[in-house]
């Protein structure tokens, strides 16, 4: 999967929406929030959507439709495929119709939807580069009622890692940790049981894949970055993060760079919840 079929610019999206075969448009606004611990209300993506969205977009809820309930498998485990499929069909997703996904600009949530659709067999999914802030057209507040889609998700045979697979890949290939460097090093851990990283994993913060405007760096720059971090030709690549959301954004960045990568969806939230799994700290991967 290369850059041309992984992301789309706002101008290209506007042209596609005005064309004879407009794509299905999904709004997946979401933010990782620790506000509840401080007594503040959590981010409300549905309210943000209701206040204004790209015309024709259907809201998709990350926590309930792109993930199952948090537990031993992490904070954002894979969704039940029946629930996910129903959400996609409700939004009008069909196997033969292009899908464009966007979020509030961070790109993480949109990438999670992109990854899930790709992993379950949809052949034509892209993410709006830069998210909603890149859109210069009008917004609407009314929710569309698209015709029911026909997409039936089927779990992919490749592209998914479990904990054991991630541990093995850190030895046999390259496993990127997409979290902030201070979390990788174990200096801070605001969410999970313990700080640090999977032994052998390489720190590759996903925020270094984008510019100040939230858009991805050019494909050539991304390819050079990942090559310098160990993703040489033929090397199997995997990614994890805190709970399989920002890691999906790194998988998307790798796709823009022309590099296939698998995602450990359980990520650090699953790994660190098991006290029998080893934890490395510091800048050294080991």
XYZ file of C-alpha atoms in Angstrom:
286
model
C 0.000 0.000 0.000
C 1.601 3.274 -1.073
C 0.964 6.933 -0.497
C -1.492 7.294 -3.348
C -4.037 4.951 -1.814
C -3.445 5.584 1.892
C -4.142 9.317 2.273
C -6.024 12.028 0.402
C -5.731 15.817 0.454
C -8.642 18.128 1.230
C -8.726 19.399 -2.359
C -8.776 15.840 -3.688
C -11.594 14.993 -1.273
C -13.636 17.979 -2.450
C -13.237 16.821 -6.055
C -14.176 13.249 -5.160
C -17.308 14.355 -3.289
C -18.391 16.387 -6.325
C -17.680 13.544 -8.738
C -19.936 10.845 -10.189
C -18.907 8.239 -7.609
C -18.558 10.046 -4.280
C -16.910 8.145 -1.434
C -18.496 7.218 1.858
C -17.233 9.730 4.410
C -16.653 8.770 8.059
C -16.109 11.272 10.895
C -14.192 9.587 13.731
C -13.406 12.485 16.051
C -11.902 11.212 19.290
C -9.219 12.174 21.769
C -7.309 10.239 24.377
C -8.420 12.017 27.534
C -7.383 11.727 31.141
C -9.745 14.574 32.019
C -12.001 12.332 34.066
C -9.238 11.807 36.596
C -9.245 15.570 37.152
C -13.027 15.708 37.371
C -13.420 17.288 33.934
C -15.854 15.997 31.305
C -14.289 13.768 28.652
C -14.017 14.777 25.017
C -17.353 14.320 23.231
C -16.764 13.468 19.593
C -20.461 13.122 18.842
C -21.122 16.647 20.101
C -18.237 17.949 17.988
C -19.729 16.187 14.974
C -23.181 17.660 15.653
C -21.679 21.155 15.837
C -20.326 20.848 12.301
C -18.922 18.201 9.968
C -17.981 17.782 6.328
C -21.206 17.431 4.308
C -22.305 13.838 4.012
C -20.070 12.490 6.775
C -21.447 9.906 9.186
C -20.177 9.825 12.768
C -18.466 6.643 13.993
C -17.680 6.160 17.678
C -14.192 4.794 18.289
C -14.789 3.470 21.794
C -17.974 1.511 21.022
C -17.713 0.729 17.278
C -13.981 0.542 16.541
C -13.082 -1.237 19.789
C -14.605 -3.558 22.327
C -14.753 -2.941 26.054
C -11.427 -2.428 27.840
C -10.088 -5.380 29.807
C -7.251 -7.896 29.825
C -6.689 -7.381 26.073
C -6.052 -3.666 26.534
C -7.923 -0.376 26.548
C -9.062 -0.581 22.918
C -9.206 -4.266 21.921
C -10.437 -5.327 18.513
C -14.161 -4.708 18.112
C -16.658 -7.491 17.755
C -16.821 -7.918 13.993
C -20.620 -8.012 14.086
C -20.744 -4.653 15.850
C -18.100 -3.168 13.573
C -19.780 -4.464 10.429
C -23.168 -3.111 11.475
C -21.636 0.309 12.165
C -19.969 0.370 8.774
C -23.117 -0.693 6.918
C -25.146 1.918 8.838
C -22.669 4.511 7.575
C -23.235 3.321 4.010
C -19.993 1.378 3.577
C -20.091 -1.158 0.744
C -17.299 -3.315 -0.602
C -17.315 -1.539 -3.947
C -17.469 2.049 -2.690
C -14.417 4.141 -1.731
C -14.227 5.222 1.911
C -12.570 8.365 3.289
C -12.023 8.765 7.021
C -11.174 11.907 8.966
C -10.915 13.082 12.561
C -10.178 16.333 14.370
C -6.674 16.594 12.967
C -4.513 14.340 15.123
C -5.059 11.468 12.732
C -5.012 8.683 15.288
C -8.725 7.829 15.308
C -9.039 8.091 11.530
C -6.076 5.752 11.168
C -7.709 3.237 13.528
C -10.805 3.145 11.275
C -8.608 2.949 8.166
C -6.625 0.051 9.616
C -9.719 -1.885 10.687
C -11.387 -1.500 7.298
C -8.222 -2.576 5.503
C -7.619 -5.489 7.884
C -11.197 -6.737 7.429
C -11.039 -6.645 3.645
C -12.159 -3.269 2.321
C -10.080 -2.546 -0.795
C -10.322 1.252 -1.020
C -9.893 3.294 2.180
C -7.997 6.540 2.658
C -7.462 9.053 5.458
C -7.919 12.803 4.999
C -4.418 14.176 5.489
C -4.556 16.826 8.210
C -8.090 15.924 9.245
C -10.938 18.383 9.586
C -8.655 21.444 10.043
C -7.418 20.927 6.475
C -10.950 21.183 5.062
C -11.702 24.634 3.639
C -15.247 23.953 2.468
C -18.553 24.427 4.220
C -19.646 22.337 7.184
C -23.111 21.013 7.935
C -24.869 20.166 11.185
C -27.580 17.803 9.926
C -26.843 14.084 10.047
C -27.216 12.268 6.705
C -29.177 9.049 6.331
C -27.214 7.013 3.784
C -28.518 3.866 2.185
C -27.460 0.734 4.044
C -24.127 -0.586 2.851
C -23.236 -4.203 2.162
C -19.746 -4.445 3.688
C -19.146 -7.694 5.578
C -15.865 -7.575 7.522
C -13.668 -10.657 7.501
C -10.711 -10.855 9.862
C -7.459 -10.541 7.934
C -4.916 -13.311 7.772
C -2.001 -10.884 8.154
C -1.289 -7.500 9.640
C -2.221 -8.279 13.248
C 0.118 -9.100 16.133
C -0.628 -10.522 19.547
C 1.691 -10.156 22.543
C 3.794 -13.193 21.686
C 4.025 -12.131 18.061
C 5.141 -8.648 19.062
C 7.821 -10.058 21.345
C 9.097 -12.336 18.579
C 9.087 -9.549 15.990
C 11.160 -7.334 18.280
C 13.872 -9.992 17.918
C 13.404 -11.177 14.350
C 12.520 -7.876 12.676
C 11.766 -4.380 13.919
C 9.019 -3.426 16.364
C 8.293 0.287 16.586
C 6.930 1.884 19.754
C 4.780 4.808 18.585
C 4.329 6.439 22.006
C 6.111 9.535 23.234
C 9.772 8.966 24.051
C 9.362 9.595 27.771
C 6.767 6.835 28.006
C 8.987 4.463 26.015
C 11.886 5.182 28.390
C 9.652 4.681 31.425
C 10.208 8.193 32.768
C 6.455 8.816 33.001
C 3.396 6.616 32.639
C 0.117 8.501 33.027
C -2.223 5.644 32.127
C -0.860 2.117 32.389
C 0.322 -0.006 35.313
C 4.027 0.416 34.652
C 6.253 2.468 32.357
C 8.815 1.230 29.857
C 8.704 -0.727 26.618
C 8.687 -4.199 25.120
C 12.277 -5.478 25.165
C 13.854 -4.984 21.745
C 11.309 -2.397 20.569
C 12.604 0.775 18.911
C 11.281 4.194 19.900
C 9.550 5.887 16.928
C 7.070 8.498 18.229
C 4.230 8.885 15.776
C 4.136 12.665 16.195
C 7.465 12.812 14.359
C 5.741 11.525 11.203
C 3.814 14.763 10.683
C 4.584 18.446 10.275
C 3.308 21.358 12.331
C 0.098 21.385 10.281
C -0.688 17.779 11.182
C -0.105 16.537 7.640
C 2.234 13.663 6.936
C 5.791 14.400 5.952
C 6.611 13.602 2.308
C 6.802 9.884 1.559
C 10.528 10.075 0.852
C 11.245 11.650 4.242
C 9.148 9.057 6.029
C 10.901 6.253 4.179
C 14.284 7.631 5.216
C 13.161 7.987 8.806
C 11.953 4.412 9.073
C 14.962 3.055 7.216
C 17.263 4.803 9.693
C 15.293 3.186 12.527
C 15.776 -0.310 11.101
C 13.025 -0.848 8.543
C 15.361 -1.967 5.782
C 14.132 -3.748 2.653
C 12.689 -7.138 3.512
C 12.675 -6.591 7.284
C 9.324 -7.505 8.873
C 7.885 -4.479 10.673
C 5.379 -4.147 13.488
C 4.023 -1.283 15.568
C 2.493 -0.857 18.992
C 1.514 2.105 21.141
C -0.604 2.496 24.269
C -3.795 0.854 23.068
C -3.675 0.348 19.317
C -4.819 3.817 18.233
C -1.721 5.971 17.723
C 0.000 2.782 16.553
C -2.489 2.617 13.686
C -1.362 6.125 12.737
C 2.219 4.876 12.566
C 1.138 1.941 10.398
C -0.501 4.531 8.136
C 2.717 6.588 8.051
C 4.616 3.454 7.101
C 2.087 2.814 4.329
C 2.654 6.335 3.025
C 6.363 5.468 2.979
C 5.621 2.291 1.033
C 6.298 -0.078 3.955
C 3.866 -2.773 5.097
C 3.569 -3.158 8.864
C 1.535 -5.190 11.331
C -0.217 -3.708 14.376
C -0.159 -5.056 17.921
C -3.629 -3.876 18.871
C -3.391 -4.785 22.569
C -0.205 -2.718 22.761
C 1.297 -1.497 26.019
C -2.049 -1.473 27.829
C -2.266 -5.244 27.366
C 1.437 -6.015 27.690
C 1.953 -4.063 30.918
C -1.142 -5.521 32.572
C 0.543 -8.944 32.678
C 3.221 -8.899 35.409
C 4.918 -11.952 33.876
C 5.887 -10.046 30.733
C 9.334 -8.402 30.761
C 9.669 -4.621 30.730
C 12.661 -2.616 29.491
C 13.340 0.967 30.526
C 15.651 3.677 29.260
C 16.648 4.660 25.740
C 18.231 1.277 24.936
C 15.754 -1.036 23.168
C 16.933 -3.963 25.284
